[in-house]
mmCIF file of C-alpha atoms in Angstrom:
data_model
loop_
_atom_site.group_PDB
_atom_site.id
_atom_site.type_symbol
_atom_site.label_atom_id
_atom_site.label_comp_id
_atom_site.label_asym_id
_atom_site.label_seq_id
_atom_site.Cartn_x
_atom_site.Cartn_y
_atom_site.Cartn_z
ATOM 1 C CA SER A 12 163.569 33.493 132.424
ATOM 2 C CA PRO A 13 160.556 31.195 132.640
ATOM 3 C CA PRO A 14 157.485 31.853 130.524
ATOM 4 C CA PRO A 15 154.478 33.417 132.273
ATOM 5 C CA GLY A 16 151.431 31.369 133.089
ATOM 6 C CA PRO A 17 150.998 27.802 134.271
ATOM 7 C CA ILE A 18 154.031 25.578 134.264
ATOM 8 C CA ARG A 19 153.600 22.466 132.168
ATOM 9 C CA SER A 20 155.890 19.854 130.729
ATOM 10 C CA THR A 21 155.152 18.141 127.445
ATOM 11 C CA ALA A 22 157.521 15.292 128.255
ATOM 12 C CA PRO A 23 156.219 12.158 129.969
ATOM 13 C CA PRO A 24 157.995 10.996 133.146
ATOM 14 C CA PRO A 25 161.242 9.076 132.613
ATOM 15 C CA SER A 26 160.856 5.310 132.333
ATOM 16 C CA SER A 27 163.913 4.554 134.409
ATOM 17 C CA CYS A 28 162.054 6.122 137.357
ATOM 18 C CA ILE A 29 158.450 5.009 137.059
ATOM 19 C CA GLY A 30 158.196 2.489 134.256
ATOM 20 C CA LEU A 31 156.922 4.453 131.268
ATOM 21 C CA ARG A 32 158.357 4.936 127.762
ATOM 22 C CA LYS A 33 161.848 6.471 127.993
ATOM 23 C CA PRO A 34 161.846 10.121 126.785
ATOM 24 C CA MET A 35 165.275 11.061 128.139
ATOM 25 C CA ASN A 36 168.409 9.359 129.339
ATOM 26 C CA LEU A 37 168.515 9.462 133.135
ATOM 27 C CA TRP A 38 171.345 6.990 133.555
ATOM 28 C CA MET A 39 174.061 9.619 133.557
ATOM 29 C CA GLY A 40 177.022 7.698 134.916
ATOM 30 C CA LYS A 41 179.345 8.552 132.011
ATOM 31 C CA VAL A 42 182.605 7.624 133.650
ATOM 32 C CA GLN A 43 185.575 9.073 131.799
ATOM 33 C CA SER A 44 188.191 7.440 133.998
ATOM 34 C CA LYS A 45 188.205 4.608 136.516
ATOM 35 C CA ASN A 46 189.791 7.036 138.980
ATOM 36 C CA VAL A 47 187.091 9.713 138.628
ATOM 37 C CA PRO A 48 183.562 8.299 138.904
ATOM 38 C CA ALA A 49 180.925 10.647 137.540
ATOM 39 C CA TYR A 50 177.812 11.685 139.414
ATOM 40 C CA ASP A 51 174.399 10.910 137.907
ATOM 41 C CA GLY A 52 173.222 14.366 138.889
ATOM 42 C CA ALA A 53 174.193 17.462 140.817
ATOM 43 C CA ILE A 54 172.716 20.397 142.682
ATOM 44 C CA PHE A 55 174.172 23.843 142.103
ATOM 45 C CA LEU A 56 173.500 26.929 144.217
ATOM 46 C CA CYS A 57 172.337 30.445 143.458
ATOM 47 C CA ASN A 58 170.966 33.540 145.158
ATOM 48 C CA HIS A 59 169.266 36.693 143.918
ATOM 49 C CA LEU A 60 172.627 38.016 142.692
ATOM 50 C CA THR A 61 173.554 34.953 140.622
ATOM 51 C CA ARG A 62 170.277 33.309 139.520
ATOM 52 C CA LYS A 63 169.632 35.604 136.555
ATOM 53 C CA GLU A 64 173.219 35.227 135.328
ATOM 54 C CA CYS A 65 172.993 31.431 135.577
ATOM 55 C CA PHE A 66 170.081 31.429 133.137
ATOM 56 C CA HIS A 67 171.452 34.190 130.905
ATOM 57 C CA ARG A 68 174.798 32.427 130.415
ATOM 58 C CA LYS A 69 173.388 28.889 130.734
ATOM 59 C CA LEU A 70 176.172 28.304 133.234
ATOM 60 C CA PHE A 71 176.103 27.011 136.799
ATOM 61 C CA GLY A 72 179.000 27.749 139.123
ATOM 62 C CA LEU A 73 180.383 26.842 142.532
ATOM 63 C CA SER A 74 183.267 28.134 144.621
ATOM 64 C CA SER A 75 186.860 27.000 144.150
ATOM 65 C CA LYS A 76 186.395 24.679 147.148
ATOM 66 C CA CYS A 77 184.455 22.407 144.767
ATOM 67 C CA THR A 78 187.282 21.775 142.275
ATOM 68 C CA GLU A 79 187.412 18.010 142.880
ATOM 69 C CA PHE A 80 183.623 17.757 142.687
ATOM 70 C CA ILE A 81 183.185 19.711 139.433
ATOM 71 C CA HIS A 82 185.518 17.365 137.551
ATOM 72 C CA LYS A 83 183.186 14.466 138.441
ATOM 73 C CA VAL A 84 180.138 16.070 136.807
ATOM 74 C CA LYS A 85 180.020 15.053 133.156
ATOM 75 C CA SER A 86 178.060 16.119 130.114
ATOM 76 C CA GLY A 87 174.622 14.495 130.213
ATOM 77 C CA ALA A 88 174.270 14.609 134.004
ATOM 78 C CA THR A 89 170.916 15.780 135.369
ATOM 79 C CA LEU A 90 171.265 19.121 137.160
ATOM 80 C CA PHE A 91 169.180 21.185 139.561
ATOM 81 C CA LEU A 92 169.570 24.717 140.886
ATOM 82 C CA TYR A 93 168.899 25.465 144.550
ATOM 83 C CA ASP A 94 168.122 29.063 145.475
ATOM 84 C CA VAL A 95 169.614 29.414 148.965
ATOM 85 C CA GLU A 96 167.520 32.496 149.797
ATOM 86 C CA GLN A 97 164.132 31.253 148.574
ATOM 87 C CA ARG A 98 164.992 27.664 149.610
ATOM 88 C CA LYS A 99 163.596 26.343 146.309
ATOM 89 C CA LEU A 100 164.950 23.696 143.953
ATOM 90 C CA HIS A 101 164.647 24.522 140.231
ATOM 91 C CA GLY A 102 164.898 21.960 137.466
ATOM 92 C CA VAL A 103 165.266 19.972 135.432
ATOM 93 C CA PHE A 104 168.510 20.711 133.553
ATOM 94 C CA GLU A 105 171.090 18.641 131.687
ATOM 95 C CA ALA A 106 174.817 19.301 131.619
ATOM 96 C CA THR A 107 175.957 20.177 128.096
ATOM 97 C CA SER A 108 179.633 20.226 129.046
ATOM 98 C CA ASP A 109 181.835 18.419 131.494
ATOM 99 C CA GLY A 110 182.419 20.358 134.687
ATOM 100 C CA ALA A 111 185.572 22.483 134.451
ATOM 101 C CA MET A 112 187.355 25.473 135.893
ATOM 102 C CA ASN A 113 186.679 28.973 134.540
ATOM 103 C CA ILE A 114 184.642 28.134 131.446
ATOM 104 C CA ILE A 115 183.745 31.828 131.580
ATOM 105 C CA PRO A 116 186.406 33.409 133.820
ATOM 106 C CA ASP A 117 184.495 36.625 134.602
ATOM 107 C CA ALA A 118 181.159 34.908 135.279
ATOM 108 C CA TYR A 119 179.387 36.126 138.421
ATOM 109 C CA ALA A 120 181.830 39.039 138.879
ATOM 110 C CA SER A 121 178.881 41.394 139.459
ATOM 111 C CA SER A 122 177.987 39.391 142.588
ATOM 112 C CA GLY A 123 181.331 40.262 144.154
ATOM 113 C CA PHE A 124 182.284 36.591 144.417
ATOM 114 C CA GLN A 125 184.083 34.092 142.227
ATOM 115 C CA TYR A 126 182.540 30.789 141.188
ATOM 116 C CA PRO A 127 185.212 29.198 138.976
ATOM 117 C CA CYS A 128 183.882 25.606 139.166
ATOM 118 C CA GLN A 129 181.492 25.750 136.233
ATOM 119 C CA ILE A 130 179.315 23.670 133.937
ATOM 120 C CA ARG A 131 177.119 24.549 130.956
ATOM 121 C CA PHE A 132 173.515 23.358 130.905
ATOM 122 C CA LYS A 133 170.240 23.314 129.024
ATOM 123 C CA ARG A 134 166.734 23.023 130.414
ATOM 124 C CA ILE A 135 165.177 19.641 129.667
ATOM 125 C CA TRP A 136 162.021 19.982 131.719
ATOM 126 C CA PHE A 137 160.400 23.128 133.073
ATOM 127 C CA CYS A 138 158.909 22.314 136.452
ATOM 128 C CA LYS A 139 157.434 24.278 139.308
ATOM 129 C CA PRO A 140 160.268 24.886 141.812
ATOM 130 C CA LEU A 141 160.125 22.604 144.835
ATOM 131 C CA MET A 142 160.263 23.937 148.373
ATOM 132 C CA GLU A 143 162.960 22.369 150.527
ATOM 133 C CA SER A 144 160.360 20.393 152.490
ATOM 134 C CA GLU A 145 159.204 18.756 149.233
ATOM 135 C CA PHE A 146 162.589 17.325 148.246
ATOM 136 C CA GLU A 147 164.625 17.103 151.478
ATOM 137 C CA ASP A 148 164.009 13.354 151.876
ATOM 138 C CA ALA A 149 165.681 12.763 148.495
ATOM 139 C CA VAL A 150 168.907 14.461 149.606
ATOM 140 C CA GLN A 151 169.044 13.750 153.343
ATOM 141 C CA ASP A 152 172.120 11.522 152.874
ATOM 142 C CA ASN A 153 173.976 14.461 151.292
ATOM 143 C CA TYR A 154 174.170 16.423 154.549
ATOM 144 C CA TYR A 155 177.179 15.938 156.811
ATOM 145 C CA PHE A 156 178.760 17.621 159.848
ATOM 146 C CA ALA A 157 175.401 18.039 161.614
ATOM 147 C CA ARG A 158 173.672 19.399 158.468
ATOM 148 C CA ASN A 159 176.129 22.293 158.133
ATOM 149 C CA LYS A 160 177.743 20.893 154.968
ATOM 150 C CA PHE A 161 176.269 19.435 151.811
ATOM 151 C CA ASN A 162 177.536 17.041 149.125
ATOM 152 C CA TYR A 163 176.292 18.389 145.769
ATOM 153 C CA GLY A 164 176.513 15.054 143.900
ATOM 154 C CA LEU A 165 173.369 12.977 143.302
ATOM 155 C CA THR A 166 172.880 9.258 142.772
ATOM 156 C CA HIS A 167 170.589 7.784 140.139
ATOM 157 C CA GLN A 168 167.949 7.092 142.807
ATOM 158 C CA GLN A 169 168.054 10.718 143.996
ATOM 159 C CA VAL A 170 167.680 12.018 140.450
ATOM 160 C CA CYS A 171 164.648 9.798 139.900
ATOM 161 C CA PHE A 172 163.053 10.868 143.178
ATOM 162 C CA ARG A 173 163.411 14.543 142.188
ATOM 163 C CA VAL A 174 162.144 14.023 138.652
ATOM 164 C CA PHE A 175 159.250 11.932 139.928
ATOM 165 C CA TRP A 176 158.190 14.706 142.318
ATOM 166 C CA CYS A 177 158.532 17.239 139.541
ATOM 167 C CA TYR A 178 156.175 15.217 137.362
ATOM 168 C CA VAL A 179 153.648 14.655 140.168
ATOM 169 C CA ASN A 180 153.472 18.414 140.744
ATOM 170 C CA LEU A 181 152.567 18.986 137.092
ATOM 171 C CA CYS A 182 149.486 16.754 137.117
#
């Protein structure tokens, strides 16, 4: 869980986004195969039943409907966690494993649901969570079917927009 008190990052903003010295690698396109292009970033989902377990296990998960997607998220990708109840985006995280099925088979069992599409992560920047209105422009192209469905993969430009906003909120 996050430390109490004001939220501050000691890392400067990434150079690939706003032109400063490069503290972290934000070009995440680590393609393992020409047939499976990797995403530069990804958004995972949580609610009050799964958020604590995500951070305890350092594991994000999605439903089995996301099997094709999870295999395109590679170690080093920039990750974010969207709380569907609070409508807040948490970040910034980095994938420490490639996305896979059932890394921890019984993960999220206490929620009553299964989320077998999983990826391990570490926090790389602790930022104030963003309200949906603060980041929706960065992901507007990810909505489809009249905003009822969402593509979880992020481009390099989307990752930079999110990280940039994160940094601006810290100043």
